[in-house]
PDB file of C-alpha atoms in Angstrom:
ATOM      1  CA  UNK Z   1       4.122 -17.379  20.036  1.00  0.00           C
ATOM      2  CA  UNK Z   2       2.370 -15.766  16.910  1.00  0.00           C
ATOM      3  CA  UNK Z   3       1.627 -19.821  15.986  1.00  0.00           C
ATOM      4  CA  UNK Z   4      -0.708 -20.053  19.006  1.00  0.00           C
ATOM      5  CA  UNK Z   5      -2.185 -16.468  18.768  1.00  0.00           C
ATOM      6  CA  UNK Z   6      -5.763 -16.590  18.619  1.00  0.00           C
ATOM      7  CA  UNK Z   7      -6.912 -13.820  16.097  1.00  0.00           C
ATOM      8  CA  UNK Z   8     -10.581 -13.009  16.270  1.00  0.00           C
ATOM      9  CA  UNK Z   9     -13.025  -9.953  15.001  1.00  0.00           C
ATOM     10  CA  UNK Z  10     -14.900  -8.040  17.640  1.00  0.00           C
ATOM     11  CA  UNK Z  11     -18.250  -8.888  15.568  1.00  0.00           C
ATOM     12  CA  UNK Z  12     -17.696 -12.237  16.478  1.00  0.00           C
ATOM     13  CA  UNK Z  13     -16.716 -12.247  19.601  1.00  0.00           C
ATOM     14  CA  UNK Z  14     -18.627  -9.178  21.030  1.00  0.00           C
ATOM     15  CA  UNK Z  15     -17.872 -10.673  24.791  1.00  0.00           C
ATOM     16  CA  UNK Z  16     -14.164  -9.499  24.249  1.00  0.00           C
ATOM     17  CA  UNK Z  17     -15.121  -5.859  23.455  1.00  0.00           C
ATOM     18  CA  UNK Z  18     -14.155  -4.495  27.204  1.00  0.00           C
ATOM     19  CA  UNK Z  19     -10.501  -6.098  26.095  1.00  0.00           C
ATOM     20  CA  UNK Z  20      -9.372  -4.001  23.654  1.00  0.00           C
ATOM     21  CA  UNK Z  21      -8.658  -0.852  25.956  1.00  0.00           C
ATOM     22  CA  UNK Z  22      -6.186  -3.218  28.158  1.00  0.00           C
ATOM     23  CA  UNK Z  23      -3.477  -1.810  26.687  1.00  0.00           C
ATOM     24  CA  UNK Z  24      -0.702   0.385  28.279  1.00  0.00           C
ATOM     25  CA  UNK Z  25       1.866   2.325  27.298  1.00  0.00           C
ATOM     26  CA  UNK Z  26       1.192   1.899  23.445  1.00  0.00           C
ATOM     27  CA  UNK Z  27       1.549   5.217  22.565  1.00  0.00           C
ATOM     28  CA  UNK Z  28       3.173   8.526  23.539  1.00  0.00           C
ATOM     29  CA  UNK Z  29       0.509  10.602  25.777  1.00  0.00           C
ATOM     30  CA  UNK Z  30       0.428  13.626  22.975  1.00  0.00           C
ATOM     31  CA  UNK Z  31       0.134  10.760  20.552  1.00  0.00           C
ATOM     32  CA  UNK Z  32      -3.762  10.090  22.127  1.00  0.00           C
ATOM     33  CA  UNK Z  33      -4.881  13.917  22.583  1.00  0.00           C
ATOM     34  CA  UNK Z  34      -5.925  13.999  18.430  1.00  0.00           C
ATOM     35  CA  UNK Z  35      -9.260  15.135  18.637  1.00  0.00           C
ATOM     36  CA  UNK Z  36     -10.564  13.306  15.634  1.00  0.00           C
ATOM     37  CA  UNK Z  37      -9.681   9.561  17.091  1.00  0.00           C
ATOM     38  CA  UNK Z  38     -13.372  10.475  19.287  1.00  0.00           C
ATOM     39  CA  UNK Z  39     -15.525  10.201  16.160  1.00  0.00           C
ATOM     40  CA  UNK Z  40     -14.171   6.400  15.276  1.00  0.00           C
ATOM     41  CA  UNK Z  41     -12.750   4.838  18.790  1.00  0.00           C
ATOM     42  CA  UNK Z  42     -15.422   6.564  21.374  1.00  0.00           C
ATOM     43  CA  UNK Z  43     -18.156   4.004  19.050  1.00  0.00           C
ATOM     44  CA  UNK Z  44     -16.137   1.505  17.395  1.00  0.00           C
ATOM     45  CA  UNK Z  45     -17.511  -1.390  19.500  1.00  0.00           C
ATOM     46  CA  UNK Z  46     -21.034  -0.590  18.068  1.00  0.00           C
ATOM     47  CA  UNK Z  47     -20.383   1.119  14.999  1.00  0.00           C
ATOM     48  CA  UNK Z  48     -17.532  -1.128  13.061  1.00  0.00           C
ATOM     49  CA  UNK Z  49     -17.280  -4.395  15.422  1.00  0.00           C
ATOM     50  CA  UNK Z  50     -16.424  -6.148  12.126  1.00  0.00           C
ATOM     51  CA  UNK Z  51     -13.470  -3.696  11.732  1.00  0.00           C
ATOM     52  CA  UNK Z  52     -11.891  -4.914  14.814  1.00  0.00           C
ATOM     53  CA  UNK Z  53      -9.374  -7.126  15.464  1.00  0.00           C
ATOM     54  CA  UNK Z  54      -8.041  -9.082  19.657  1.00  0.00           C
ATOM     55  CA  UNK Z  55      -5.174 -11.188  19.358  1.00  0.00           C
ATOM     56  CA  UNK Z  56      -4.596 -13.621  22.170  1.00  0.00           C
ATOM     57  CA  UNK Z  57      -3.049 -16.840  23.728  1.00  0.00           C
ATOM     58  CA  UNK Z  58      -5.725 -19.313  24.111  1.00  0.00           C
ATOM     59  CA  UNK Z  59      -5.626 -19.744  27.470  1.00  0.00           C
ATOM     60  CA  UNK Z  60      -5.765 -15.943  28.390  1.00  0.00           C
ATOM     61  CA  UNK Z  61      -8.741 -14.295  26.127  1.00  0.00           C
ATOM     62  CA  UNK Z  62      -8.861 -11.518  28.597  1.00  0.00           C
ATOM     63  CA  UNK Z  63      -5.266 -10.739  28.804  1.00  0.00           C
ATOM     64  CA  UNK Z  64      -4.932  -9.442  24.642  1.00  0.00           C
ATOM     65  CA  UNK Z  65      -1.493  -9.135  23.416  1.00  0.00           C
ATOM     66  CA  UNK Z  66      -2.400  -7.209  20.335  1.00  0.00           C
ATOM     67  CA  UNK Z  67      -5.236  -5.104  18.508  1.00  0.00           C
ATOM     68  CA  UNK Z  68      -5.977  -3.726  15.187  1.00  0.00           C
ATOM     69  CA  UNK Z  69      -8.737  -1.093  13.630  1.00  0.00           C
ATOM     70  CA  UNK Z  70      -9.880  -0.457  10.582  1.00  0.00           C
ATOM     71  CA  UNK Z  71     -12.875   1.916   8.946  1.00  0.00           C
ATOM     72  CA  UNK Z  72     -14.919   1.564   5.569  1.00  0.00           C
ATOM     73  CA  UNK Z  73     -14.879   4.686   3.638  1.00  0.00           C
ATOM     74  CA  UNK Z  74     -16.295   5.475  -0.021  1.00  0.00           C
ATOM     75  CA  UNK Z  75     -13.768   6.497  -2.391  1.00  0.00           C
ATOM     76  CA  UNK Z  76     -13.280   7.109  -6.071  1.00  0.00           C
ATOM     77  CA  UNK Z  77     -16.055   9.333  -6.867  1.00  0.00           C
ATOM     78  CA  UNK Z  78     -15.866  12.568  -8.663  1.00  0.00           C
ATOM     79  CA  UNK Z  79     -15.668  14.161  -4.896  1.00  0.00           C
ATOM     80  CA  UNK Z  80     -13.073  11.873  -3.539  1.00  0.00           C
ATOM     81  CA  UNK Z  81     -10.533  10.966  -6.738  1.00  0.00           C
ATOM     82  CA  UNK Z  82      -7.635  11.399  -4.232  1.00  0.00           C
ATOM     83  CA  UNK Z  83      -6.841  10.090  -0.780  1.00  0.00           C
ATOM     84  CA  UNK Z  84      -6.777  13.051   1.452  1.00  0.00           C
ATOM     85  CA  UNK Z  85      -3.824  14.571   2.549  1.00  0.00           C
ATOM     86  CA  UNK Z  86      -4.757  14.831   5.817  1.00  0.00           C
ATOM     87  CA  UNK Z  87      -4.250  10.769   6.279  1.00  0.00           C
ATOM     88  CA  UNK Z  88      -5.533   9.317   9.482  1.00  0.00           C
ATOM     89  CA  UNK Z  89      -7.895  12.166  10.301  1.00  0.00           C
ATOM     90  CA  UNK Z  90      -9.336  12.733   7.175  1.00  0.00           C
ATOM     91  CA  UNK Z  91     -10.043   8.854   6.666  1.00  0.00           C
ATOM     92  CA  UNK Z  92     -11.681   9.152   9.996  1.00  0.00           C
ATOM     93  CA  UNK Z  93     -13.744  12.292   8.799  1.00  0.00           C
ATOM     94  CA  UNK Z  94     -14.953  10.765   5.444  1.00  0.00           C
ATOM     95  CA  UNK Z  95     -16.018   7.359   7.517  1.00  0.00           C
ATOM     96  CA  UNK Z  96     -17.954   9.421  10.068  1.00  0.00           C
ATOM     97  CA  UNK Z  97     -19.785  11.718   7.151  1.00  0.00           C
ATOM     98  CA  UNK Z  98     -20.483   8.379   5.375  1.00  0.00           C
ATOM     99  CA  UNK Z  99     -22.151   6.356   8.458  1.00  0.00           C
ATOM    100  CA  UNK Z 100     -24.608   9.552   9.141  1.00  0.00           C
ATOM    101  CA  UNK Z 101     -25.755   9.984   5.848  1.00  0.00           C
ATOM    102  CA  UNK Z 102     -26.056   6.570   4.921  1.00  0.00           C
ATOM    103  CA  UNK Z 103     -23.163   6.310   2.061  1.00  0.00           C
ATOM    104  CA  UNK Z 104     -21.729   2.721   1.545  1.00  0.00           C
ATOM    105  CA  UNK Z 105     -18.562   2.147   2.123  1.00  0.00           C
ATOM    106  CA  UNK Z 106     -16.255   1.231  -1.026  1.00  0.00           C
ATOM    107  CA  UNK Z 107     -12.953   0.587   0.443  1.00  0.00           C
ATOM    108  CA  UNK Z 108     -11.558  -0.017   3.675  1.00  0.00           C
ATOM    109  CA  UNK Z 109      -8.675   2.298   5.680  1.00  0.00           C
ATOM    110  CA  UNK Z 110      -5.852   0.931   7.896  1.00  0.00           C
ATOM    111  CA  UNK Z 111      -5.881   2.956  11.167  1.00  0.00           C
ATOM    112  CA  UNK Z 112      -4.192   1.027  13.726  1.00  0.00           C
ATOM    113  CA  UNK Z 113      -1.996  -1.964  14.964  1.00  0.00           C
ATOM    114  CA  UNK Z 114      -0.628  -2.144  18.675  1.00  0.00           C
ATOM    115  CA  UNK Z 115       1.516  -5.010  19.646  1.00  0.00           C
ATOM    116  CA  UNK Z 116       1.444  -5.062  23.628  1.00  0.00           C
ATOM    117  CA  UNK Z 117       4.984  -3.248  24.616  1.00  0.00           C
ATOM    118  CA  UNK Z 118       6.670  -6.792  25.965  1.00  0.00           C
ATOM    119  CA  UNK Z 119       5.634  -8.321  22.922  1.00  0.00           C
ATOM    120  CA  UNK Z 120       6.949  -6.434  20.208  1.00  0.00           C
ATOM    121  CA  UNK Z 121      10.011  -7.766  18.004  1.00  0.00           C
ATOM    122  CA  UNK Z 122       8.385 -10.948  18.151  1.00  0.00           C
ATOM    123  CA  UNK Z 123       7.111 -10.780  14.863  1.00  0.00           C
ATOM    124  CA  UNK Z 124       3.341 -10.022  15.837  1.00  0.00           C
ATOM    125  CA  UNK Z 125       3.249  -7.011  14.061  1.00  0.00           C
ATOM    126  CA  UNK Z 126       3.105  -8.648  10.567  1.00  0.00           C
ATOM    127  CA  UNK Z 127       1.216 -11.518  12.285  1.00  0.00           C
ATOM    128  CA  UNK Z 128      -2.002  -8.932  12.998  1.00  0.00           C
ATOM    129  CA  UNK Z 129      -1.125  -6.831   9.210  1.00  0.00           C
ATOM    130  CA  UNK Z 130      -1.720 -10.332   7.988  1.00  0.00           C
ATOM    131  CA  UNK Z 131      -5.148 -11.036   9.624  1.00  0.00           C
ATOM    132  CA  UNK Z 132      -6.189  -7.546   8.863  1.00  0.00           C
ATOM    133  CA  UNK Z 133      -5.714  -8.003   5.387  1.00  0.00           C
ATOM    134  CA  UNK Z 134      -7.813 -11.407   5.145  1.00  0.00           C
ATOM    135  CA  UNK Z 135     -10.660  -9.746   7.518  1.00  0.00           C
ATOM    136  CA  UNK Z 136     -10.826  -7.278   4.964  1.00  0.00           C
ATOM    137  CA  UNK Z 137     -11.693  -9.767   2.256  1.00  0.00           C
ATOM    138  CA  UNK Z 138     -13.752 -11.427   4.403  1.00  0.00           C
ATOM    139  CA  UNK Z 139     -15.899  -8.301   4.444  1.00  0.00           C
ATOM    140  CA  UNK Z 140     -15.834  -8.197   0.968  1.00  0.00           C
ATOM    141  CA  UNK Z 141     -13.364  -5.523  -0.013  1.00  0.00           C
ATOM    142  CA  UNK Z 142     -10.455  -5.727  -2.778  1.00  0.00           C
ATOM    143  CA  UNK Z 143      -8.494  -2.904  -1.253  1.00  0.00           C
ATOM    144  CA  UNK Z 144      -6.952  -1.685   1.661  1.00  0.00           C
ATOM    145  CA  UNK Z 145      -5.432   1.655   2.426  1.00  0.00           C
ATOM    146  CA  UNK Z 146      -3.080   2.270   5.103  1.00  0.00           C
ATOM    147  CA  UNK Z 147      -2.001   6.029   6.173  1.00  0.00           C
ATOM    148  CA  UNK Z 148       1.341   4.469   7.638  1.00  0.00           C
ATOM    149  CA  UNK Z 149       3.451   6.063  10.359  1.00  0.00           C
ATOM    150  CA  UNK Z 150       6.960   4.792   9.903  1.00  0.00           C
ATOM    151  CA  UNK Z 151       8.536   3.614  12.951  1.00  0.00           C
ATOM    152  CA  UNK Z 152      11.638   4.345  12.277  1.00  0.00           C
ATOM    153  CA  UNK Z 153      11.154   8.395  11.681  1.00  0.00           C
ATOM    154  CA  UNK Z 154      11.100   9.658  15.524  1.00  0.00           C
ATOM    155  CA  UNK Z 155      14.844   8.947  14.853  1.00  0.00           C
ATOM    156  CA  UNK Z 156      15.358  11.776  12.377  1.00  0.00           C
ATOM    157  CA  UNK Z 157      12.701  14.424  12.591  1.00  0.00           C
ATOM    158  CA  UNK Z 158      14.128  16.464  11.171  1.00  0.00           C
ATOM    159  CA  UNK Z 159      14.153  14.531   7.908  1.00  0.00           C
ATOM    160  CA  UNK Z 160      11.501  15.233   5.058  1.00  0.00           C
ATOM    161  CA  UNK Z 161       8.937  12.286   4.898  1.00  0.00           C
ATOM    162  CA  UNK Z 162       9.352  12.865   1.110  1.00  0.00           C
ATOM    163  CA  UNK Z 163      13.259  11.234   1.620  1.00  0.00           C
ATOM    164  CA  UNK Z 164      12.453   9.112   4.364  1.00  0.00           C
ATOM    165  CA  UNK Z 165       9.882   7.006   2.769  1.00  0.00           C
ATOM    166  CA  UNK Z 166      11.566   6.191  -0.303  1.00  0.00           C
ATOM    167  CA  UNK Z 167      14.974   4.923   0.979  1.00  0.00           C
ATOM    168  CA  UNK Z 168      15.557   1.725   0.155  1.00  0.00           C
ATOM    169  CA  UNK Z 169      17.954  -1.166   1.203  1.00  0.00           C
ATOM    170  CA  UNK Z 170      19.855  -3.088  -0.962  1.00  0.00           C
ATOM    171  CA  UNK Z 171      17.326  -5.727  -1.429  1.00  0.00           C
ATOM    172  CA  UNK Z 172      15.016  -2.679  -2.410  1.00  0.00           C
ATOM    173  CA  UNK Z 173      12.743  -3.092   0.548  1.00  0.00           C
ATOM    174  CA  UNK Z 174      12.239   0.070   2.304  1.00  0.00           C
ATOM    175  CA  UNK Z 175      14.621   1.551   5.304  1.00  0.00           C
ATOM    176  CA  UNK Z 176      11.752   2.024   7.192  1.00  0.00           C
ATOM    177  CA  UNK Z 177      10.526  -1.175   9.666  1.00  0.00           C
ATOM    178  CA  UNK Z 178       7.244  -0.643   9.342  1.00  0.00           C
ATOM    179  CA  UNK Z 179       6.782   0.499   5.776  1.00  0.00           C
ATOM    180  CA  UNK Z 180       9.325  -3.012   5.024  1.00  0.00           C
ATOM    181  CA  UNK Z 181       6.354  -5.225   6.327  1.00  0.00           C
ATOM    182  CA  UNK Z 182       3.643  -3.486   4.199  1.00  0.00           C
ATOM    183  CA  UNK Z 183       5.792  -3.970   1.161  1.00  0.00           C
ATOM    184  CA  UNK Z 184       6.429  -7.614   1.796  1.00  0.00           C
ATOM    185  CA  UNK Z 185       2.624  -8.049   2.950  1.00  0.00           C
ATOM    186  CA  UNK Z 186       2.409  -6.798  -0.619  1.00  0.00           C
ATOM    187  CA  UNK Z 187       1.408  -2.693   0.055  1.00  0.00           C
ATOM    188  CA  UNK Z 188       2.815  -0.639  -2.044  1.00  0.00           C
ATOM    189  CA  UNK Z 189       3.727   2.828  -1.457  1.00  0.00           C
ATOM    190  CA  UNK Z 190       1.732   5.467  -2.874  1.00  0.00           C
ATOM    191  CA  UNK Z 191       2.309   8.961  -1.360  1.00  0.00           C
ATOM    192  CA  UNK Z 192       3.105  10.842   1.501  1.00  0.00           C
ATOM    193  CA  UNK Z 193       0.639  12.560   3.586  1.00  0.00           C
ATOM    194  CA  UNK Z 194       1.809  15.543   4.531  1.00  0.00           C
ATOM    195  CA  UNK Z 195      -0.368  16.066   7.548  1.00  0.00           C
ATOM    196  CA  UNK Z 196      -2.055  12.633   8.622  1.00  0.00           C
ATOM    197  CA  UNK Z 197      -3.217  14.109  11.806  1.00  0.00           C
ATOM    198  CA  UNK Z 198      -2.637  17.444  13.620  1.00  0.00           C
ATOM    199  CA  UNK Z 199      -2.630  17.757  17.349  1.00  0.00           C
ATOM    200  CA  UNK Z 200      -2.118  21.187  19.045  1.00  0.00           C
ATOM    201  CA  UNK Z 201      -2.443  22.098  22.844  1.00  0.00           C
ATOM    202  CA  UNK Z 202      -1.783  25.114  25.353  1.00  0.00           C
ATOM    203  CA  UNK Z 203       2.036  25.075  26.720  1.00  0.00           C
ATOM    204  CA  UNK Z 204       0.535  23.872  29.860  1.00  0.00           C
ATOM    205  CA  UNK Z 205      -0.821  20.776  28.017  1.00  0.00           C
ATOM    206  CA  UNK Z 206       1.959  20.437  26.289  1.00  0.00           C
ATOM    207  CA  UNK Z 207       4.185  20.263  29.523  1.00  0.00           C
ATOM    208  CA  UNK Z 208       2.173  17.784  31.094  1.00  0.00           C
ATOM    209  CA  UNK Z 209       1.627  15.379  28.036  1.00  0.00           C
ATOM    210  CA  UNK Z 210       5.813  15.651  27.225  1.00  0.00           C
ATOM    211  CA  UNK Z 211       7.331  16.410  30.636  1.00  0.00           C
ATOM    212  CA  UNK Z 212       9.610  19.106  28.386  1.00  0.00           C
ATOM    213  CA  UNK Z 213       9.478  22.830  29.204  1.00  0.00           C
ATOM    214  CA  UNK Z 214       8.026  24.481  26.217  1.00  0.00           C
ATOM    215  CA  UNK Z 215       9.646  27.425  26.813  1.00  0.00           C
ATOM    216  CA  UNK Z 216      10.471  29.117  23.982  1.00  0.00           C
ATOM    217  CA  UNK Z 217       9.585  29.995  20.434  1.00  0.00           C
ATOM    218  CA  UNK Z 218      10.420  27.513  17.712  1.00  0.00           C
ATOM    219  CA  UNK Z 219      10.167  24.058  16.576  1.00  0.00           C
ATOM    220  CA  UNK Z 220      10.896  21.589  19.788  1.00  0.00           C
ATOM    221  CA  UNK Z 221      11.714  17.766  19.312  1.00  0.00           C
ATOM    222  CA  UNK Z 222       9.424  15.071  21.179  1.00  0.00           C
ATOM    223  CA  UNK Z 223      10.741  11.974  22.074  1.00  0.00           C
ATOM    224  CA  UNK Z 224       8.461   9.445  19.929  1.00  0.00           C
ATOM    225  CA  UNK Z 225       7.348  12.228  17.315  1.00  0.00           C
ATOM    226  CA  UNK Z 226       7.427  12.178  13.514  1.00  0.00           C
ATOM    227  CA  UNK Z 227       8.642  15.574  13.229  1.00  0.00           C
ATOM    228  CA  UNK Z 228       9.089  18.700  15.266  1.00  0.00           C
ATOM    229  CA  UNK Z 229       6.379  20.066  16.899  1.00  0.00           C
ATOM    230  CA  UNK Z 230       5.567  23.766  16.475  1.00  0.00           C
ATOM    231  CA  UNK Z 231       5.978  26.010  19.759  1.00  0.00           C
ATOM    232  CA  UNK Z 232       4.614  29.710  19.949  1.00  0.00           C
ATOM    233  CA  UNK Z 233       5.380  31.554  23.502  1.00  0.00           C
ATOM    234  CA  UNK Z 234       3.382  34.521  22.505  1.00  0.00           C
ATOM    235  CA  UNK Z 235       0.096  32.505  21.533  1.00  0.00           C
ATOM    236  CA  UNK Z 236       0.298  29.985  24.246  1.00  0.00           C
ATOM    237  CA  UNK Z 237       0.048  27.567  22.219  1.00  0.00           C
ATOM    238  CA  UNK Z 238       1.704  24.542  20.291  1.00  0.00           C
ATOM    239  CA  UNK Z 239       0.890  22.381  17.084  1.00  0.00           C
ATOM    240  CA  UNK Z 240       2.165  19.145  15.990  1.00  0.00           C
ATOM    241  CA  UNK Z 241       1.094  18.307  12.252  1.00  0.00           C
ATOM    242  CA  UNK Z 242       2.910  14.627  11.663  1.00  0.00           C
ATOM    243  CA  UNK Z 243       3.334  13.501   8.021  1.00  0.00           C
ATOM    244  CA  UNK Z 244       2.206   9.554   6.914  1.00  0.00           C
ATOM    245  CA  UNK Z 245       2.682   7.765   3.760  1.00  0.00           C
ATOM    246  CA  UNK Z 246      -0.532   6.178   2.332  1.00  0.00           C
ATOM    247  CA  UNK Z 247       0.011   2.837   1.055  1.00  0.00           C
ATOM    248  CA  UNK Z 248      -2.274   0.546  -0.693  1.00  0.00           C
ATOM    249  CA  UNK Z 249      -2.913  -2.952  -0.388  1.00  0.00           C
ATOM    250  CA  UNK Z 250      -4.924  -4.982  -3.426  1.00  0.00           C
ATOM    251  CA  UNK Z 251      -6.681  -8.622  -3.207  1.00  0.00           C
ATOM    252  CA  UNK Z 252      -7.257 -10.430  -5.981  1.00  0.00           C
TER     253      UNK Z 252
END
């Protein structure tokens, strides 16, 4: 399928911007309540066109079978010698603060590839990393970060990302699906991020983004979550703070 895939910038093709929100079920509902995704996705069709990427079949441009985002960002001044630890948000944070005060953008950050749920396993998802990396060059960057979310974690939250990252096969490739394709696009792993993005909520919002009870004090497992997330009774209240791993991809 991936041969026929038509792979196309939103800059480009600015008649397929309504497209990219056709998506459903790509992630968890709590996964969509971080209050940060508002500053790049509520103007991305304006503000970073260029940044986007629509996969589809030929035949069906308005029926997309896969998307991917990315955001310029300076980096490597005296201010910003280290990738934040805060991942995904703070990318997001340092592109905003850039665009309003007029700072160019140095390198580019990873934020995002959905594969359409019935097409996943097929492949796509190294298909559209692919693509991403050559739009980058395109727009004239040498490197791209990515503040990864390992697919494989919701299976053992209870697992430091510090260990999970790191495990290796025997071929040396990591454990981890998604951190495997990075590698073999040529990322390599950097760090962990030990809170890429923080989402909290009442219990009540809680309950109706998870279906679960939230019922008592203490760390409560979410189906499709990184790690636990953080329940308080007494404060009405709970916080989920989900590690990454930043990895870096260079073009020569």
């Amino acid at each position: 399928m991936s041969d026929a895939l038509v792979i196309e910038p939103l800059d480009k093709r600015p008649d397929l911007a309504s497209t990219i929100w056709k998506f459903e079920g790509l992630w968890p509902t709590f996964m969509v309540q971080d209050p940060m995704s508002d500053m790049y996705y509520a103007t991305v069709d304006r503000d970073h066109p260029e940044h986007v990427l629509i996969a589809y079949e030929p035949d069906q441009p308005d029926t997309p079978v896969a998307r991917a985002f990315t955001v310029p960002f300076e980096f490597g001044t005296d201010q910003r010698a280290e990738l934040p630890d805060d991942g995904w948000d703070g990318v997001i944070r340092w592109a905003a603060l850039d665009r309003n005060v007029g700072r160019p953008a140095t390198h580019v950050s990873a934020l995002e590839i959905a594969i359409r749920p019935d097409q996943r396993g097929t492949g796509l998802a190294a298909v559209m990393l692919a693509a991403m990396r050559d739009n980058v060059r395109r727009l004239g960057f040498t490197e791209l970060f990515a503040p990864v979310r390992p697919s494989g974690k919701p299976a053992e939250p209870h697992t430091p990302m510090s260990e999970y990252a790191y495990r290796t096969r025997d071929d040396g490739l990591p454990v981890d699906p998604w951190l495997r394709v990075h590698v073999r696009a040529g990322g390599e792993i950097l760090r962990v991020c030990p809170r890429a993005m923080t989402i909290s909520g009442s219990l009540a919002e809680w309950r109706e983004w998870t279906g679960l009870p939230f019922d008592r004090t203490g760390d409560v497992e979410v189906p499709g979550a990184l790690v636990p997330v953080h329940c308080s009774v007494e404060h009405d209240h709970a916080v989920y703070v989900e590690p990454g791993v930043w990895v870096r991809h260079t073009f020569t």
